[in-house]
């Protein structure tokens, strides 16, 4: 059993959220540069240029790329041969989030309770954490701050098996059409198909972590990703919804077996602030 | 997006009548921030006959909740939030003379009707390019609801703050007109 101290995890989480909020990942930035070549709309091109400039300023001056520094979403893949020592893992992650948001001049956007008082918790805690147990003796942590504007436009449907691919596609396209200018395009669209109610939503979010511009290794899924991307970019929203060809720079689909009676589909809309950073401990 | 127009706040009806959806505008002067929680409180204040944190007459509200400023800086990153969440509060403020709103995204159709009725405009800013907008804000002061943190009402002084007219008083709609030019698929 390899031992990892919680202090190391707090430190890692803190640094990941600082990095994610200040620096756009390279694959995402490259996708916007490519989009600039493809985009025909003058307003759309202008928005893409602003996005690239914004990324440059945020990174070089170490300020938040977007003022909505999001819900602190954390994916943790723990090797089954790792033993965590020195304290409570959940608390260690939460502490990393607290330090990043307080010390990094990031916005506190979490309120408790969600309905009545809605009082800001003051330090952007608690995070939303997804754990996964994997083989090996490493821990991989991915920080993915997610803004409210795009998250609000995400949707889930429990379709009927008879709805088939046409039904799935229609639901996805409708979701993107409705999201449009409100969710800060160009998007990366995360789609989860199959599993059950909660698992397809999880898959949709997890799909967003795959590098932009790379197709799924399963040829069936790769094909539907291509088809969806092509059709989404015919909707016409373009960058920031001012009209244009690039509404999304990529579509990521994950599938999972499902019940004979079900066809769950979840669409997680990722705005152009497609922020994530990761580390392996 | 043909013309580029320089505006200073407060806005007059005459100025507003010249704006058309798609016009690029650079705003200079004081503007006020408010988002969900501040709108809720302001509407409650109106219902109770209490004064608002500022006189909205002729003014512009910017839907934003900025990040905290770093030491020595005026404000943190400060891009627009989604306007549609404020739709239900709009009429109360327009009635009192509010003339402009800055935010991102489309709004419910009744907002367009209200803008025609009360002669006010909705400006779109580019969501997410928040580090750039920060550079256009020269002063920032919390004037109400400090307990709301990022949702407090702030008075900002902006210089050449870039926006686009999204909805004008004639029913013009930047988003729908933009999308129609490029739509190859109707859903
Ligand atoms: S949707 Fe994304 S880019 Fe737009 S304001 Fe929210 S976090 Fe920022």
GROMACS .gro file of C-alpha atoms and ligand atoms in nm:
model
  476
    1UNK     CA    1   0.000   0.000   0.000
    2UNK     CA    2   0.137   0.335  -0.102
    3UNK     CA    3   0.055   0.612   0.144
    4UNK     CA    4  -0.052   0.960   0.043
    5UNK     CA    5  -0.094   1.232   0.303
    6UNK     CA    6  -0.405   1.451   0.287
    7UNK     CA    7  -0.185   1.763   0.303
    8UNK     CA    8  -0.051   1.677  -0.037
    9UNK     CA    9  -0.406   1.648  -0.167
   10UNK     CA   10  -0.511   1.986  -0.027
   11UNK     CA   11  -0.209   2.149  -0.188
   12UNK     CA   12  -0.279   1.978  -0.521
   13UNK     CA   13  -0.647   2.075  -0.525
   14UNK     CA   14  -0.562   2.436  -0.444
   15UNK     CA   15  -0.306   2.461  -0.724
   16UNK     CA   16  -0.535   2.291  -0.973
   17UNK     CA   17  -0.821   2.534  -0.914
   18UNK     CA   18  -0.589   2.832  -0.943
   19UNK     CA   19  -0.447   2.699  -1.266
   20UNK     CA   20  -0.785   2.602  -1.410
   21UNK     CA   21  -0.934   2.944  -1.340
   22UNK     CA   22  -0.642   3.142  -1.482
   23UNK     CA   23  -0.538   2.929  -1.779
   24UNK     CA   24  -0.741   2.784  -2.060
   25UNK     CA   25  -0.615   2.432  -2.144
   26UNK     CA   26  -0.403   2.420  -2.461
   27UNK     CA   27  -0.638   2.190  -2.652
   28UNK     CA   28  -0.924   2.432  -2.589
   29UNK     CA   29  -0.724   2.737  -2.694
   30UNK     CA   30  -0.607   2.559  -3.009
   31UNK     CA   31  -0.969   2.476  -3.089
   32UNK     CA   32  -1.061   2.847  -3.079
   33UNK     CA   33  -0.769   2.931  -3.307
   34UNK     CA   34  -0.894   2.673  -3.554
   35UNK     CA   35  -1.248   2.803  -3.517
   36UNK     CA   36  -1.124   3.145  -3.619
   37UNK     CA   37  -1.024   3.001  -3.957
   38UNK     CA   38  -1.358   2.830  -4.000
   39UNK     CA   39  -1.585   3.110  -3.883
   40UNK     CA   40  -1.730   3.326  -4.160
   41UNK     CA   41  -1.932   3.568  -3.951
   42UNK     CA   42  -1.745   3.895  -3.880
   43UNK     CA   43  -1.914   3.925  -3.539
   44UNK     CA   44  -1.826   3.564  -3.465
   45UNK     CA   45  -1.461   3.620  -3.558
   46UNK     CA   46  -1.451   3.923  -3.337
   47UNK     CA   47  -1.581   3.723  -3.042
   48UNK     CA   48  -1.323   3.449  -3.102
   49UNK     CA   49  -1.047   3.709  -3.105
   50UNK     CA   50  -1.174   3.851  -2.776
   51UNK     CA   51  -1.181   3.502  -2.628
   52UNK     CA   52  -0.818   3.444  -2.726
   53UNK     CA   53  -0.713   3.785  -2.595
   54UNK     CA   54  -0.900   3.720  -2.273
   55UNK     CA   55  -0.720   3.389  -2.230
   56UNK     CA   56  -0.389   3.566  -2.277
   57UNK     CA   57  -0.466   3.840  -2.022
   58UNK     CA   58  -0.605   3.595  -1.766
   59UNK     CA   59  -0.301   3.372  -1.790
   60UNK     CA   60  -0.033   3.640  -1.790
   61UNK     CA   61  -0.190   3.853  -1.515
   62UNK     CA   62  -0.316   3.557  -1.312
   63UNK     CA   63  -0.676   3.672  -1.296
   64UNK     CA   64  -0.990   3.467  -1.349
   65UNK     CA   65  -1.065   3.391  -1.716
   66UNK     CA   66  -1.433   3.432  -1.633
   67UNK     CA   67  -1.585   3.603  -1.329
   68UNK     CA   68  -1.799   3.296  -1.279
   69UNK     CA   69  -1.532   3.075  -1.131
   70UNK     CA   70  -1.796   2.811  -1.096
   71UNK     CA   71  -1.897   2.523  -0.880
   72UNK     CA   72  -1.574   2.349  -0.786
   73UNK     CA   73  -1.621   2.010  -0.951
   74UNK     CA   74  -1.351   1.757  -0.861
   75UNK     CA   75  -1.295   1.416  -1.017
   76UNK     CA   76  -1.076   1.190  -0.807
   77UNK     CA   77  -0.951   0.859  -0.939
   78UNK     CA   78  -0.799   0.664  -0.653
   79UNK     CA   79  -0.577   0.367  -0.719
   80UNK     CA   80  -0.690   0.069  -0.515
   81UNK     CA   81  -0.339   0.026  -0.378
   82UNK     CA   82  -0.330   0.374  -0.222
   83UNK     CA   83  -0.393   0.443   0.143
   84UNK     CA   84  -0.483   0.799   0.237
   85UNK     CA   85  -0.337   0.910   0.569
   86UNK     CA   86  -0.337   1.213   0.794
   87UNK     CA   87  -0.705   1.299   0.797
   88UNK     CA   88  -1.038   1.314   0.616
   89UNK     CA   89  -1.007   1.307   0.237
   90UNK     CA   90  -1.330   1.500   0.174
   91UNK     CA   91  -1.221   1.772   0.412
   92UNK     CA   92  -0.877   1.786   0.253
   93UNK     CA   93  -1.031   1.847  -0.090
   94UNK     CA   94  -1.270   2.104   0.052
   95UNK     CA   95  -0.981   2.284   0.217
   96UNK     CA   96  -0.794   2.297  -0.115
   97UNK     CA   97  -1.096   2.458  -0.277
   98UNK     CA   98  -1.132   2.707   0.009
   99UNK     CA   99  -0.769   2.814  -0.014
  100UNK     CA  100  -0.775   2.850  -0.392
  101UNK     CA  101  -1.087   3.064  -0.396
  102UNK     CA  102  -0.984   3.280  -0.099
  103UNK     CA  103  -0.620   3.330  -0.185
  104UNK     CA  104  -0.659   3.337  -0.562
  105UNK     CA  105  -0.921   3.615  -0.576
  106UNK     CA  106  -1.176   3.379  -0.725
  107UNK     CA  107  -1.548   3.434  -0.682
  108UNK     CA  108  -1.746   3.262  -0.409
  109UNK     CA  109  -2.058   3.144  -0.589
  110UNK     CA  110  -2.209   2.882  -0.360
  111UNK     CA  111  -2.518   2.947  -0.150
  112UNK     CA  112  -2.684   2.753   0.131
  113UNK     CA  113  -2.966   2.672   0.145
  114UNK     CA  114  -3.047   2.641  -0.224
  115UNK     CA  115  -3.408   2.762  -0.196
  116UNK     CA  116  -3.492   2.990   0.093
  117UNK     CA  117  -3.213   3.193   0.245
  118UNK     CA  118  -2.953   3.135  -0.027
  119UNK     CA  119  -2.670   3.274   0.186
  120UNK     CA  120  -2.327   3.275   0.024
  121UNK     CA  121  -2.097   3.024   0.195
  122UNK     CA  122  -1.817   3.276   0.142
  123UNK     CA  123  -1.540   3.053   0.011
  124UNK     CA  124  -1.702   2.858  -0.272
  125UNK     CA  125  -1.725   2.541  -0.066
  126UNK     CA  126  -1.851   2.279  -0.068
  127UNK     CA  127  -1.715   2.127  -0.389
  128UNK     CA  128  -1.895   1.857  -0.587
  129UNK     CA  129  -1.668   1.552  -0.575
  130UNK     CA  130  -1.685   1.239  -0.791
  131UNK     CA  131  -1.476   0.945  -0.674
  132UNK     CA  132  -1.374   0.650  -0.882
  133UNK     CA  133  -1.166   0.351  -0.771
  134UNK     CA  134  -0.917   0.239  -1.035
  135UNK     CA  135  -0.632  -0.015  -1.046
  136UNK     CA  136  -0.283   0.100  -0.944
  137UNK     CA  137  -0.121   0.305  -0.670
  138UNK     CA  138  -0.170   0.659  -0.797
  139UNK     CA  139  -0.430   0.927  -0.737
  140UNK     CA  140  -0.546   1.140  -1.025
  141UNK     CA  141  -0.725   1.463  -0.943
  142UNK     CA  142  -0.905   1.672  -1.201
  143UNK     CA  143  -1.038   2.017  -1.113
  144UNK     CA  144  -1.317   2.138  -1.340
  145UNK     CA  145  -1.479   2.464  -1.226
  146UNK     CA  146  -1.818   2.488  -1.398
  147UNK     CA  147  -2.006   2.813  -1.451
  148UNK     CA  148  -2.374   2.852  -1.377
  149UNK     CA  149  -2.475   3.005  -1.710
  150UNK     CA  150  -2.394   2.700  -1.916
  151UNK     CA  151  -2.483   2.449  -1.644
  152UNK     CA  152  -2.833   2.598  -1.626
  153UNK     CA  153  -2.897   2.514  -1.990
  154UNK     CA  154  -2.802   2.146  -1.954
  155UNK     CA  155  -3.084   1.891  -1.976
  156UNK     CA  156  -3.170   1.528  -1.918
  157UNK     CA  157  -3.440   1.313  -2.079
  158UNK     CA  158  -3.562   0.960  -2.016
  159UNK     CA  159  -3.649   0.869  -2.374
  160UNK     CA  160  -3.822   0.557  -2.497
  161UNK     CA  161  -3.617   0.287  -2.672
  162UNK     CA  162  -3.843   0.340  -2.975
  163UNK     CA  163  -3.727   0.702  -3.000
  164UNK     CA  164  -3.397   0.564  -3.128
  165UNK     CA  165  -3.109   0.772  -3.262
  166UNK     CA  166  -3.344   1.025  -3.421
  167UNK     CA  167  -3.502   1.094  -3.081
  168UNK     CA  168  -3.167   1.118  -2.909
  169UNK     CA  169  -3.032   1.353  -3.172
  170UNK     CA  170  -3.342   1.572  -3.164
  171UNK     CA  171  -3.314   1.611  -2.788
  172UNK     CA  172  -2.947   1.707  -2.811
  173UNK     CA  173  -3.002   1.958  -3.092
  174UNK     CA  174  -3.298   2.114  -2.911
  175UNK     CA  175  -3.090   2.152  -2.598
  176UNK     CA  176  -2.814   2.331  -2.787
  177UNK     CA  177  -3.065   2.553  -2.968
  178UNK     CA  178  -3.224   2.655  -2.637
  179UNK     CA  179  -2.887   2.712  -2.472
  180UNK     CA  180  -2.766   2.937  -2.754
  181UNK     CA  181  -2.641   3.284  -2.658
  182UNK     CA  182  -2.724   3.234  -2.290
  183UNK     CA  183  -2.457   2.974  -2.234
  184UNK     CA  184  -2.157   3.151  -2.394
  185UNK     CA  185  -2.080   2.961  -2.713
  186UNK     CA  186  -1.865   2.826  -2.871
  187UNK     CA  187  -1.944   2.517  -2.670
  188UNK     CA  188  -1.807   2.176  -2.601
  189UNK     CA  189  -2.110   1.950  -2.570
  190UNK     CA  190  -2.090   1.660  -2.326
  191UNK     CA  191  -2.341   1.383  -2.388
  192UNK     CA  192  -2.416   1.078  -2.178
  193UNK     CA  193  -2.634   0.808  -2.332
  194UNK     CA  194  -2.750   0.499  -2.144
  195UNK     CA  195  -2.691   0.393  -1.784
  196UNK     CA  196  -2.975   0.530  -1.576
  197UNK     CA  197  -3.106   0.864  -1.449
  198UNK     CA  198  -2.802   0.974  -1.249
  199UNK     CA  199  -2.537   0.785  -1.440
  200UNK     CA  200  -2.606   0.943  -1.778
  201UNK     CA  201  -2.568   1.290  -1.622
  202UNK     CA  202  -2.237   1.183  -1.471
  203UNK     CA  203  -2.122   1.050  -1.809
  204UNK     CA  204  -2.216   1.375  -1.981
  205UNK     CA  205  -2.001   1.572  -1.739
  206UNK     CA  206  -1.716   1.324  -1.752
  207UNK     CA  207  -1.721   1.330  -2.132
  208UNK     CA  208  -1.623   1.698  -2.115
  209UNK     CA  209  -1.287   1.604  -1.970
  210UNK     CA  210  -1.167   1.435  -2.288
  211UNK     CA  211  -0.931   1.648  -2.499
  212UNK     CA  212  -1.102   1.873  -2.751
  213UNK     CA  213  -1.045   1.770  -3.111
  214UNK     CA  214  -0.997   1.399  -3.040
  215UNK     CA  215  -1.260   1.145  -3.141
  216UNK     CA  216  -1.380   0.860  -2.921
  217UNK     CA  217  -1.189   0.533  -2.965
  218UNK     CA  218  -1.512   0.343  -3.022
  219UNK     CA  219  -1.592   0.391  -3.395
  220UNK     CA  220  -1.969   0.394  -3.338
  221UNK     CA  221  -1.939   0.674  -3.082
  222UNK     CA  222  -1.682   0.858  -3.293
  223UNK     CA  223  -1.929   0.857  -3.581
  224UNK     CA  224  -2.216   1.004  -3.379
  225UNK     CA  225  -1.985   1.269  -3.234
  226UNK     CA  226  -1.898   1.380  -3.588
  227UNK     CA  227  -2.260   1.379  -3.696
  228UNK     CA  228  -2.371   1.582  -3.395
  229UNK     CA  229  -2.094   1.838  -3.429
  230UNK     CA  230  -2.181   1.885  -3.793
  231UNK     CA  231  -2.551   1.938  -3.725
  232UNK     CA  232  -2.503   2.158  -3.420
  233UNK     CA  233  -2.294   2.393  -3.630
  234UNK     CA  234  -2.584   2.430  -3.871
  235UNK     CA  235  -2.802   2.587  -3.601
  236UNK     CA  236  -2.639   2.921  -3.670
  237UNK     CA  237  -2.581   3.066  -3.324
  238UNK     CA  238  -2.205   3.111  -3.369
  239UNK     CA  239  -1.970   3.258  -3.108
  240UNK     CA  240  -2.170   3.430  -2.832
  241UNK     CA  241  -2.489   3.374  -3.033
  242UNK     CA  242  -2.423   3.672  -3.261
  243UNK     CA  243  -2.469   3.445  -3.565
  244UNK     CA  244  -2.209   3.218  -3.720
  245UNK     CA  245  -2.080   2.877  -3.813
  246UNK     CA  246  -1.903   2.776  -3.495
  247UNK     CA  247  -2.162   2.712  -3.225
  248UNK     CA  248  -1.959   2.422  -3.085
  249UNK     CA  249  -1.594   2.328  -3.122
  250UNK     CA  250  -1.654   1.970  -3.018
  251UNK     CA  251  -1.904   1.709  -2.904
  252UNK     CA  252  -1.802   1.437  -2.660
  253UNK     CA  253  -2.027   1.134  -2.621
  254UNK     CA  254  -2.006   0.855  -2.365
  255UNK     CA  255  -2.235   0.552  -2.375
  256UNK     CA  256  -2.320   0.283  -2.124
  257UNK     CA  257  -2.551  -0.020  -2.132
  258UNK     CA  258  -2.903   0.052  -2.009
  259UNK     CA  259  -3.225  -0.118  -1.902
  260UNK     CA  260  -3.448  -0.282  -2.166
  261UNK     CA  261  -3.717  -0.021  -2.094
  262UNK     CA  262  -3.494   0.288  -2.096
  263UNK     CA  263  -3.302   0.528  -2.311
  264UNK     CA  264  -3.159   0.799  -2.084
  265UNK     CA  265  -2.982   1.097  -2.243
  266UNK     CA  266  -2.806   1.383  -2.068
  267UNK     CA  267  -2.656   1.689  -2.233
  268UNK     CA  268  -2.408   1.897  -2.037
  269UNK     CA  269  -2.338   2.227  -2.207
  270UNK     CA  270  -1.984   2.353  -2.158
  271UNK     CA  271  -1.930   2.721  -2.236
  272UNK     CA  272  -1.610   2.855  -2.392
  273UNK     CA  273  -1.463   2.874  -2.042
  274UNK     CA  274  -1.386   2.502  -2.074
  275UNK     CA  275  -1.161   2.498  -1.772
  276UNK     CA  276  -0.993   2.194  -1.627
  277UNK     CA  277  -0.658   2.102  -1.483
  278UNK     CA  278  -0.526   1.769  -1.360
  279UNK     CA  279  -0.244   1.610  -1.168
  280UNK     CA  280  -0.133   1.258  -1.081
  281UNK     CA  281   0.001   1.197  -0.734
  282UNK     CA  282  -2.272   4.558  -3.678
  283UNK     CA  283  -2.211   4.862  -3.883
  284UNK     CA  284  -2.176   5.172  -3.671
  285UNK     CA  285  -1.977   5.227  -3.355
  286UNK     CA  286  -2.143   5.472  -3.120
  287UNK     CA  287  -2.004   5.642  -2.809
  288UNK     CA  288  -2.254   5.693  -2.529
  289UNK     CA  289  -2.228   5.854  -2.190
  290UNK     CA  290  -2.459   5.779  -1.898
  291UNK     CA  291  -2.726   5.870  -1.801
  292UNK     CA  292  -2.914   5.785  -2.120
  293UNK     CA  293  -3.189   5.997  -2.272
  294UNK     CA  294  -3.484   5.880  -2.480
  295UNK     CA  295  -3.345   6.070  -2.773
  296UNK     CA  296  -3.022   5.875  -2.765
  297UNK     CA  297  -3.209   5.549  -2.723
  298UNK     CA  298  -3.430   5.618  -3.021
  299UNK     CA  299  -3.120   5.624  -3.241
  300UNK     CA  300  -2.994   5.281  -3.139
  301UNK     CA  301  -3.059   4.975  -3.353
  302UNK     CA  302  -2.999   4.608  -3.280
  303UNK     CA  303  -2.648   4.524  -3.395
  304UNK     CA  304  -2.499   4.869  -3.329
  305UNK     CA  305  -2.170   4.859  -3.145
  306UNK     CA  306  -2.166   5.091  -2.850
  307UNK     CA  307  -1.891   5.217  -2.620
  308UNK     CA  308  -2.028   5.329  -2.285
  309UNK     CA  309  -1.858   5.583  -2.060
  310UNK     CA  310  -1.984   5.698  -1.720
  311UNK     CA  311  -2.137   5.546  -1.410
  312UNK     CA  312  -2.327   5.218  -1.436
  313UNK     CA  313  -2.468   5.001  -1.157
  314UNK     CA  314  -2.433   4.630  -1.096
  315UNK     CA  315  -2.712   4.401  -0.981
  316UNK     CA  316  -2.793   4.036  -1.036
  317UNK     CA  317  -3.045   3.786  -0.899
  318UNK     CA  318  -3.033   3.852  -0.524
  319UNK     CA  319  -3.002   4.231  -0.557
  320UNK     CA  320  -3.295   4.241  -0.801
  321UNK     CA  321  -3.504   4.045  -0.555
  322UNK     CA  322  -3.427   4.292  -0.279
  323UNK     CA  323  -3.483   4.596  -0.498
  324UNK     CA  324  -3.821   4.467  -0.610
  325UNK     CA  325  -3.915   4.401  -0.249
  326UNK     CA  326  -3.809   4.756  -0.161
  327UNK     CA  327  -4.028   4.894  -0.441
  328UNK     CA  328  -4.325   4.689  -0.319
  329UNK     CA  329  -4.278   4.826   0.033
  330UNK     CA  330  -4.240   5.182  -0.089
  331UNK     CA  331  -3.880   5.201   0.030
  332UNK     CA  332  -3.606   5.384  -0.162
  333UNK     CA  333  -3.374   5.194  -0.395
  334UNK     CA  334  -2.995   5.193  -0.340
  335UNK     CA  335  -2.968   5.440  -0.631
  336UNK     CA  336  -3.202   5.641  -0.848
  337UNK     CA  337  -3.249   5.423  -1.156
  338UNK     CA  338  -3.375   5.708  -1.373
  339UNK     CA  339  -3.182   5.720  -1.700
  340UNK     CA  340  -2.934   5.464  -1.569
  341UNK     CA  341  -2.790   5.135  -1.689
  342UNK     CA  342  -2.779   4.817  -1.480
  343UNK     CA  343  -2.500   4.573  -1.556
  344UNK     CA  344  -2.582   4.212  -1.469
  345UNK     CA  345  -2.253   4.104  -1.316
  346UNK     CA  346  -2.102   3.949  -1.007
  347UNK     CA  347  -1.729   4.023  -1.028
  348UNK     CA  348  -1.441   3.832  -0.874
  349UNK     CA  349  -1.271   4.014  -0.584
  350UNK     CA  350  -1.000   4.266  -0.679
  351UNK     CA  351  -0.639   4.180  -0.625
  352UNK     CA  352  -0.454   4.422  -0.394
  353UNK     CA  353  -0.416   4.758  -0.565
  354UNK     CA  354  -0.671   4.679  -0.835
  355UNK     CA  355  -1.016   4.831  -0.886
  356UNK     CA  356  -1.210   4.513  -0.950
  357UNK     CA  357  -1.159   4.152  -1.051
  358UNK     CA  358  -1.285   3.981  -1.365
  359UNK     CA  359  -1.624   4.122  -1.453
  360UNK     CA  360  -1.812   3.980  -1.750
  361UNK     CA  361  -2.190   3.964  -1.792
  362UNK     CA  362  -2.420   3.704  -1.644
  363UNK     CA  363  -2.728   3.555  -1.813
  364UNK     CA  364  -2.994   3.825  -1.838
  365UNK     CA  365  -3.300   3.601  -1.870
  366UNK     CA  366  -3.292   3.530  -1.497
  367UNK     CA  367  -3.369   3.897  -1.433
  368UNK     CA  368  -3.664   3.913  -1.677
  369UNK     CA  369  -3.930   3.896  -1.410
  370UNK     CA  370  -3.790   4.201  -1.232
  371UNK     CA  371  -3.746   4.422  -1.537
  372UNK     CA  372  -4.081   4.601  -1.549
  373UNK     CA  373  -4.058   4.734  -1.193
  374UNK     CA  374  -3.733   4.907  -1.279
  375UNK     CA  375  -3.835   5.027  -1.624
  376UNK     CA  376  -4.139   5.192  -1.466
  377UNK     CA  377  -3.903   5.395  -1.250
  378UNK     CA  378  -3.707   5.510  -1.552
  379UNK     CA  379  -3.429   5.256  -1.598
  380UNK     CA  380  -3.299   5.302  -1.953
  381UNK     CA  381  -3.051   5.026  -2.015
  382UNK     CA  382  -2.943   4.679  -1.915
  383UNK     CA  383  -2.620   4.499  -1.998
  384UNK     CA  384  -2.602   4.121  -1.986
  385UNK     CA  385  -2.565   3.813  -2.200
  386UNK     CA  386  -2.809   3.600  -2.390
  387UNK     CA  387  -3.163   3.621  -2.515
  388UNK     CA  388  -3.463   3.712  -2.302
  389UNK     CA  389  -3.828   3.622  -2.290
  390UNK     CA  390  -4.037   3.787  -2.562
  391UNK     CA  391  -4.227   4.010  -2.316
  392UNK     CA  392  -3.903   4.193  -2.236
  393UNK     CA  393  -3.887   4.316  -2.595
  394UNK     CA  394  -4.239   4.452  -2.559
  395UNK     CA  395  -4.148   4.625  -2.234
  396UNK     CA  396  -3.849   4.791  -2.400
  397UNK     CA  397  -4.076   4.932  -2.669
  398UNK     CA  398  -4.325   5.051  -2.411
  399UNK     CA  399  -4.079   5.216  -2.175
  400UNK     CA  400  -3.823   5.322  -2.437
  401UNK     CA  401  -3.520   5.139  -2.305
  402UNK     CA  402  -3.250   4.917  -2.454
  403UNK     CA  403  -3.088   4.586  -2.381
  404UNK     CA  404  -2.718   4.565  -2.454
  405UNK     CA  405  -2.532   4.238  -2.499
  406UNK     CA  406  -2.181   4.199  -2.369
  407UNK     CA  407  -1.957   3.906  -2.458
  408UNK     CA  408  -1.992   3.647  -2.184
  409UNK     CA  409  -1.678   3.495  -2.042
  410UNK     CA  410  -1.424   3.753  -2.157
  411UNK     CA  411  -1.424   3.883  -1.805
  412UNK     CA  412  -1.056   3.965  -1.771
  413UNK     CA  413  -1.093   4.209  -2.062
  414UNK     CA  414  -1.401   4.386  -1.923
  415UNK     CA  415  -1.215   4.435  -1.598
  416UNK     CA  416  -0.980   4.671  -1.781
  417UNK     CA  417  -1.267   4.900  -1.879
  418UNK     CA  418  -1.377   4.956  -1.520
  419UNK     CA  419  -1.197   5.248  -1.360
  420UNK     CA  420  -1.366   5.264  -1.021
  421UNK     CA  421  -1.593   5.041  -0.817
  422UNK     CA  422  -1.778   5.108  -0.495
  423UNK     CA  423  -2.023   4.884  -0.312
  424UNK     CA  424  -2.330   5.101  -0.247
  425UNK     CA  425  -2.577   4.845  -0.110
  426UNK     CA  426  -2.637   4.488   0.007
  427UNK     CA  427  -2.275   4.427   0.100
  428UNK     CA  428  -2.375   4.101   0.271
  429UNK     CA  429  -2.451   3.955  -0.071
  430UNK     CA  430  -2.079   3.944  -0.152
  431UNK     CA  431  -2.039   3.918  -0.530
  432UNK     CA  432  -2.409   4.001  -0.565
  433UNK     CA  433  -2.385   4.338  -0.386
  434UNK     CA  434  -2.487   4.653  -0.577
  435UNK     CA  435  -2.181   4.834  -0.706
  436UNK     CA  436  -2.142   5.171  -0.868
  437UNK     CA  437  -1.885   5.140  -1.144
  438UNK     CA  438  -1.717   5.407  -1.353
  439UNK     CA  439  -1.648   5.266  -1.697
  440UNK     CA  440  -1.465   5.409  -1.995
  441UNK     CA  441  -1.543   5.289  -2.347
  442UNK     CA  442  -1.711   4.977  -2.216
  443UNK     CA  443  -1.787   4.773  -2.531
  444UNK     CA  444  -2.136   4.629  -2.586
  445UNK     CA  445  -2.371   4.560  -2.875
  446UNK     CA  446  -2.735   4.666  -2.893
  447UNK     CA  447  -2.924   4.335  -2.858
  448UNK     CA  448  -3.285   4.461  -2.841
  449UNK     CA  449  -3.381   4.811  -2.950
  450UNK     CA  450  -3.713   4.995  -2.907
  451UNK     CA  451  -3.829   4.886  -3.252
  452UNK     CA  452  -3.833   4.512  -3.187
  453UNK     CA  453  -3.489   4.450  -3.340
  454UNK     CA  454  -3.318   4.136  -3.213
  455UNK     CA  455  -2.943   4.087  -3.256
  456UNK     CA  456  -2.951   3.715  -3.177
  457UNK     CA  457  -3.236   3.609  -3.403
  458UNK     CA  458  -3.115   3.824  -3.690
  459UNK     CA  459  -2.762   3.688  -3.646
  460UNK     CA  460  -2.868   3.327  -3.627
  461UNK     CA  461  -3.097   3.350  -3.930
  462UNK     CA  462  -2.804   3.452  -4.150
  463UNK     CA  463  -2.625   3.127  -4.071
  464UNK     CA  464  -2.901   2.878  -3.992
  465UNK     CA  465  -2.904   2.574  -4.219
  466UNK     CA  466  -3.119   2.369  -3.988
  467UNK     CA  467  -3.449   2.454  -3.822
  468UNK     CA  468  -3.523   2.272  -3.500
  469LIG     S1  469  -2.139   3.045  -1.916
  469LIG    FE1  470  -1.917   3.011  -1.891
  469LIG     S2  471  -1.813   3.177  -2.001
  469LIG    FE2  472  -2.029   3.233  -1.971
  469LIG     S3  473  -2.031   3.355  -1.787
  469LIG    FE3  474  -2.077   3.145  -1.726
  469LIG     S4  475  -1.877   3.051  -1.679
  469LIG    FE4  476  -1.838   3.240  -1.787
   0.00000   0.00000   0.00000
